[in-house]
Amino acid sequence: MDYLDTFASPVGPLTVASDGDALVGLWLDGQKYFESTLGAFEQCPDLPVLTQARAWLDRYFAGEEPGPIPAVAPRGTAFRQRVWAMLADIPYGKLVTYGELAQRIAEQTGSRTSARAVGGAVGHNPISIILPCHRVVGSGGSLTGYAGGLQKKIALLKLEGVDLGGLTIPTKGTAL
């Protein structure tokens, strides 16, 4: 059984999910793959891990470095798990590229991994914001894909104080 709560945020409604011990999901309203990893669920906003997640999100949306993330247990393949664990290590207000993540995986495993494969895993991240997939960009500074929508990715990066100069929107090829 999974347990849900909702959270009103500056980027729209969020749905937060837990297995009772750790977060298994955090989705922006209308996000691709919304609730795709959930089983049967019920509303349970008073669950301690969901309370911790709300407190973390309150600090985050107040423009503060929110501190350590609540316990997470995203559901996915071993490869996706590896990529999602790397997302948790991206510092607040910093960016990395898909290629950099692919290189780190190659260093850890001894096997080459493509930036495209990393992008697929990042795109299926079930715990948005807390596992900060919005901090991953294309090698040329392109704000490629974001399951929650490009405008929300930009809003999250602005909230963190990221310098958006030099970043581009891929469909328009223009600087922000």
mmCIF file of C-alpha atoms in Angstrom:
data_model
loop_
_atom_site.group_PDB
_atom_site.id
_atom_site.type_symbol
_atom_site.label_atom_id
_atom_site.label_comp_id
_atom_site.label_asym_id
_atom_site.label_seq_id
_atom_site.Cartn_x
_atom_site.Cartn_y
_atom_site.Cartn_z
ATOM 1 C CA MET A 1 0.000 0.000 0.000
ATOM 2 C CA ASP A 2 1.216 3.499 -0.830
ATOM 3 C CA TYR A 3 0.206 6.692 0.933
ATOM 4 C CA LEU A 4 -0.369 10.077 -0.686
ATOM 5 C CA ASP A 5 -0.508 13.716 0.198
ATOM 6 C CA THR A 6 -0.812 16.837 -1.912
ATOM 7 C CA PHE A 7 1.174 20.020 -1.604
ATOM 8 C CA ALA A 8 0.414 23.467 -3.040
ATOM 9 C CA SER A 9 3.620 24.922 -4.472
ATOM 10 C CA PRO A 10 4.628 27.974 -6.513
ATOM 11 C CA VAL A 11 4.983 25.691 -9.564
ATOM 12 C CA GLY A 12 1.545 24.144 -9.078
ATOM 13 C CA PRO A 13 0.080 21.232 -7.150
ATOM 14 C CA LEU A 14 2.418 18.400 -6.158
ATOM 15 C CA THR A 15 1.524 14.834 -5.249
ATOM 16 C CA VAL A 16 3.847 13.186 -2.738
ATOM 17 C CA ALA A 17 3.800 9.409 -2.183
ATOM 18 C CA SER A 18 5.333 7.076 0.388
ATOM 19 C CA ASP A 19 5.491 3.346 1.027
ATOM 20 C CA GLY A 20 5.131 4.122 4.739
ATOM 21 C CA ASP A 21 8.856 4.484 5.395
ATOM 22 C CA ALA A 22 10.330 6.432 2.464
ATOM 23 C CA LEU A 23 9.223 8.609 -0.431
ATOM 24 C CA VAL A 24 8.410 6.679 -3.588
ATOM 25 C CA GLY A 25 7.067 9.580 -5.616
ATOM 26 C CA LEU A 26 6.783 13.327 -5.983
ATOM 27 C CA TRP A 27 5.071 14.553 -9.131
ATOM 28 C CA LEU A 28 4.162 17.939 -10.494
ATOM 29 C CA ASP A 29 0.561 18.156 -11.640
ATOM 30 C CA GLY A 30 0.371 16.915 -15.239
ATOM 31 C CA GLN A 31 3.920 15.536 -15.218
ATOM 32 C CA LYS A 32 4.794 12.734 -17.638
ATOM 33 C CA TYR A 33 4.669 9.346 -15.963
ATOM 34 C CA PHE A 34 2.535 10.843 -13.160
ATOM 35 C CA GLU A 35 1.993 8.181 -10.501
ATOM 36 C CA SER A 36 3.350 5.498 -12.860
ATOM 37 C CA THR A 37 5.176 3.628 -10.102
ATOM 38 C CA LEU A 38 2.326 3.545 -7.582
ATOM 39 C CA GLY A 39 0.338 0.539 -6.500
ATOM 40 C CA ALA A 40 -2.867 0.751 -4.510
ATOM 41 C CA PHE A 41 -2.888 3.928 -2.441
ATOM 42 C CA GLU A 42 -4.798 5.982 0.058
ATOM 43 C CA GLN A 43 -4.556 9.541 1.365
ATOM 44 C CA CYS A 44 -2.508 9.750 4.564
ATOM 45 C CA PRO A 45 -1.100 13.272 5.042
ATOM 46 C CA ASP A 46 -0.010 12.690 8.664
ATOM 47 C CA LEU A 47 2.500 9.968 7.833
ATOM 48 C CA PRO A 48 5.877 11.088 9.307
ATOM 49 C CA VAL A 49 7.848 10.804 6.048
ATOM 50 C CA LEU A 50 5.203 12.861 4.229
ATOM 51 C CA THR A 51 5.354 15.467 7.008
ATOM 52 C CA GLN A 52 9.155 15.559 6.585
ATOM 53 C CA ALA A 53 8.753 15.945 2.819
ATOM 54 C CA ARG A 54 6.332 18.871 3.266
ATOM 55 C CA ALA A 55 8.797 20.582 5.649
ATOM 56 C CA TRP A 56 11.631 20.039 3.128
ATOM 57 C CA LEU A 57 9.466 21.463 0.332
ATOM 58 C CA ASP A 58 8.472 24.456 2.489
ATOM 59 C CA ARG A 59 12.158 25.311 2.992
ATOM 60 C CA TYR A 60 12.933 24.707 -0.684
ATOM 61 C CA PHE A 61 10.134 26.939 -1.962
ATOM 62 C CA ALA A 62 11.083 29.610 0.580
ATOM 63 C CA GLY A 63 14.331 29.865 -1.415
ATOM 64 C CA GLU A 64 16.437 28.168 1.229
ATOM 65 C CA GLU A 65 18.876 25.313 0.815
ATOM 66 C CA PRO A 66 16.492 22.700 2.256
ATOM 67 C CA GLY A 67 19.095 20.404 3.802
ATOM 68 C CA PRO A 68 19.247 16.614 3.725
ATOM 69 C CA ILE A 69 16.536 14.925 1.736
ATOM 70 C CA PRO A 70 13.934 12.730 3.414
ATOM 71 C CA ALA A 71 14.315 8.964 3.002
ATOM 72 C CA VAL A 72 13.666 7.959 -0.618
ATOM 73 C CA ALA A 73 13.005 4.597 -2.269
ATOM 74 C CA PRO A 74 12.252 5.262 -5.939
ATOM 75 C CA ARG A 75 11.072 2.230 -7.876
ATOM 76 C CA GLY A 76 12.869 1.343 -11.071
ATOM 77 C CA THR A 77 15.578 -0.707 -12.724
ATOM 78 C CA ALA A 78 19.093 -0.955 -11.299
ATOM 79 C CA PHE A 79 20.349 1.466 -13.951
ATOM 80 C CA ARG A 80 17.670 4.024 -13.143
ATOM 81 C CA GLN A 81 18.381 3.589 -9.425
ATOM 82 C CA ARG A 82 22.050 4.421 -10.077
ATOM 83 C CA VAL A 83 21.147 7.556 -12.046
ATOM 84 C CA TRP A 84 18.584 8.695 -9.466
ATOM 85 C CA ALA A 85 21.122 8.249 -6.667
ATOM 86 C CA MET A 86 23.435 10.575 -8.592
ATOM 87 C CA LEU A 87 20.691 13.181 -8.822
ATOM 88 C CA ALA A 88 20.587 13.324 -5.021
ATOM 89 C CA ASP A 89 24.276 14.345 -5.051
ATOM 90 C CA ILE A 90 23.827 17.389 -7.317
ATOM 91 C CA PRO A 91 24.299 20.428 -5.051
ATOM 92 C CA TYR A 92 21.543 22.997 -4.639
ATOM 93 C CA GLY A 93 21.861 25.708 -7.282
ATOM 94 C CA LYS A 94 24.342 23.758 -9.445
ATOM 95 C CA LEU A 95 23.957 22.144 -12.862
ATOM 96 C CA VAL A 96 25.399 18.991 -14.404
ATOM 97 C CA THR A 97 25.058 17.588 -17.896
ATOM 98 C CA TYR A 98 23.684 14.238 -18.987
ATOM 99 C CA GLY A 99 27.152 13.515 -20.364
ATOM 100 C CA GLU A 100 28.785 14.195 -17.008
ATOM 101 C CA LEU A 101 26.415 11.749 -15.329
ATOM 102 C CA ALA A 102 27.148 9.163 -18.043
ATOM 103 C CA GLN A 103 30.875 9.633 -17.437
ATOM 104 C CA ARG A 104 30.421 9.125 -13.672
ATOM 105 C CA ILE A 105 28.524 5.898 -14.305
ATOM 106 C CA ALA A 106 31.291 4.705 -16.632
ATOM 107 C CA GLU A 107 33.852 5.457 -13.923
ATOM 108 C CA GLN A 108 31.817 3.552 -11.317
ATOM 109 C CA THR A 109 30.973 0.535 -13.432
ATOM 110 C CA GLY A 110 33.753 0.330 -16.002
ATOM 111 C CA SER A 111 31.097 0.267 -18.743
ATOM 112 C CA ARG A 112 30.355 3.072 -21.167
ATOM 113 C CA THR A 113 26.925 4.610 -20.822
ATOM 114 C CA SER A 114 25.373 7.055 -23.243
ATOM 115 C CA ALA A 115 24.090 10.457 -22.263
ATOM 116 C CA ARG A 116 20.847 9.435 -23.996
ATOM 117 C CA ALA A 117 20.416 6.435 -21.670
ATOM 118 C CA VAL A 118 21.040 8.709 -18.683
ATOM 119 C CA GLY A 119 18.474 11.136 -20.104
ATOM 120 C CA GLY A 120 15.890 8.369 -20.264
ATOM 121 C CA ALA A 121 16.468 7.530 -16.606
ATOM 122 C CA VAL A 122 16.412 11.193 -15.577
ATOM 123 C CA GLY A 123 13.143 11.672 -17.475
ATOM 124 C CA HIS A 124 11.527 8.808 -15.541
ATOM 125 C CA ASN A 125 12.638 10.127 -12.136
ATOM 126 C CA PRO A 126 9.613 9.502 -9.890
ATOM 127 C CA ILE A 127 10.718 11.875 -7.115
ATOM 128 C CA SER A 128 10.950 15.270 -8.820
ATOM 129 C CA ILE A 129 12.454 18.277 -7.065
ATOM 130 C CA ILE A 130 13.804 16.246 -4.112
ATOM 131 C CA LEU A 131 15.846 14.124 -6.554
ATOM 132 C CA PRO A 132 16.687 17.229 -8.598
ATOM 133 C CA CYS A 133 16.416 16.169 -12.227
ATOM 134 C CA HIS A 134 15.751 19.839 -13.055
ATOM 135 C CA ARG A 135 19.479 20.453 -12.426
ATOM 136 C CA VAL A 136 20.495 18.309 -15.409
ATOM 137 C CA VAL A 137 21.029 20.049 -18.762
ATOM 138 C CA GLY A 138 22.319 19.202 -22.213
ATOM 139 C CA SER A 139 26.034 19.507 -22.981
ATOM 140 C CA GLY A 140 25.671 22.837 -24.754
ATOM 141 C CA GLY A 141 23.551 24.367 -21.993
ATOM 142 C CA SER A 142 20.306 23.246 -23.585
ATOM 143 C CA LEU A 143 17.379 22.905 -21.199
ATOM 144 C CA THR A 144 16.437 19.623 -22.813
ATOM 145 C CA GLY A 145 13.335 17.925 -21.576
ATOM 146 C CA TYR A 146 11.713 18.024 -18.203
ATOM 147 C CA ALA A 147 8.821 15.710 -17.438
ATOM 148 C CA GLY A 148 7.145 18.505 -15.459
ATOM 149 C CA GLY A 149 7.445 21.008 -18.316
ATOM 150 C CA LEU A 150 10.219 23.351 -19.379
ATOM 151 C CA GLN A 151 8.708 26.448 -17.734
ATOM 152 C CA LYS A 152 8.628 24.647 -14.389
ATOM 153 C CA LYS A 153 12.256 23.581 -14.835
ATOM 154 C CA ILE A 154 13.202 27.204 -15.467
ATOM 155 C CA ALA A 155 11.184 28.347 -12.427
ATOM 156 C CA LEU A 156 12.932 25.797 -10.165
ATOM 157 C CA LEU A 157 16.370 26.824 -11.431
ATOM 158 C CA LYS A 158 15.551 30.516 -10.894
ATOM 159 C CA LEU A 159 14.341 29.744 -7.370
ATOM 160 C CA GLU A 160 17.746 28.150 -6.659
ATOM 161 C CA GLY A 161 19.551 31.213 -8.001
ATOM 162 C CA VAL A 162 21.042 29.443 -11.020
ATOM 163 C CA ASP A 163 22.523 31.832 -13.575
ATOM 164 C CA LEU A 164 20.418 31.085 -16.650
ATOM 165 C CA GLY A 165 22.736 33.054 -18.953
ATOM 166 C CA GLY A 166 24.171 30.720 -21.556
ATOM 167 C CA LEU A 167 21.300 28.239 -21.251
ATOM 168 C CA THR A 168 19.041 27.776 -24.244
ATOM 169 C CA ILE A 169 15.576 26.469 -24.952
ATOM 170 C CA PRO A 170 16.037 23.597 -27.427
ATOM 171 C CA THR A 171 12.900 24.062 -29.514
ATOM 172 C CA LYS A 172 13.664 27.709 -30.127
ATOM 173 C CA GLY A 173 17.458 27.540 -30.032
ATOM 174 C CA THR A 174 17.406 30.841 -28.218
ATOM 175 C CA ALA A 175 19.065 31.996 -25.060
ATOM 176 C CA LEU A 176 16.943 32.649 -21.996
#
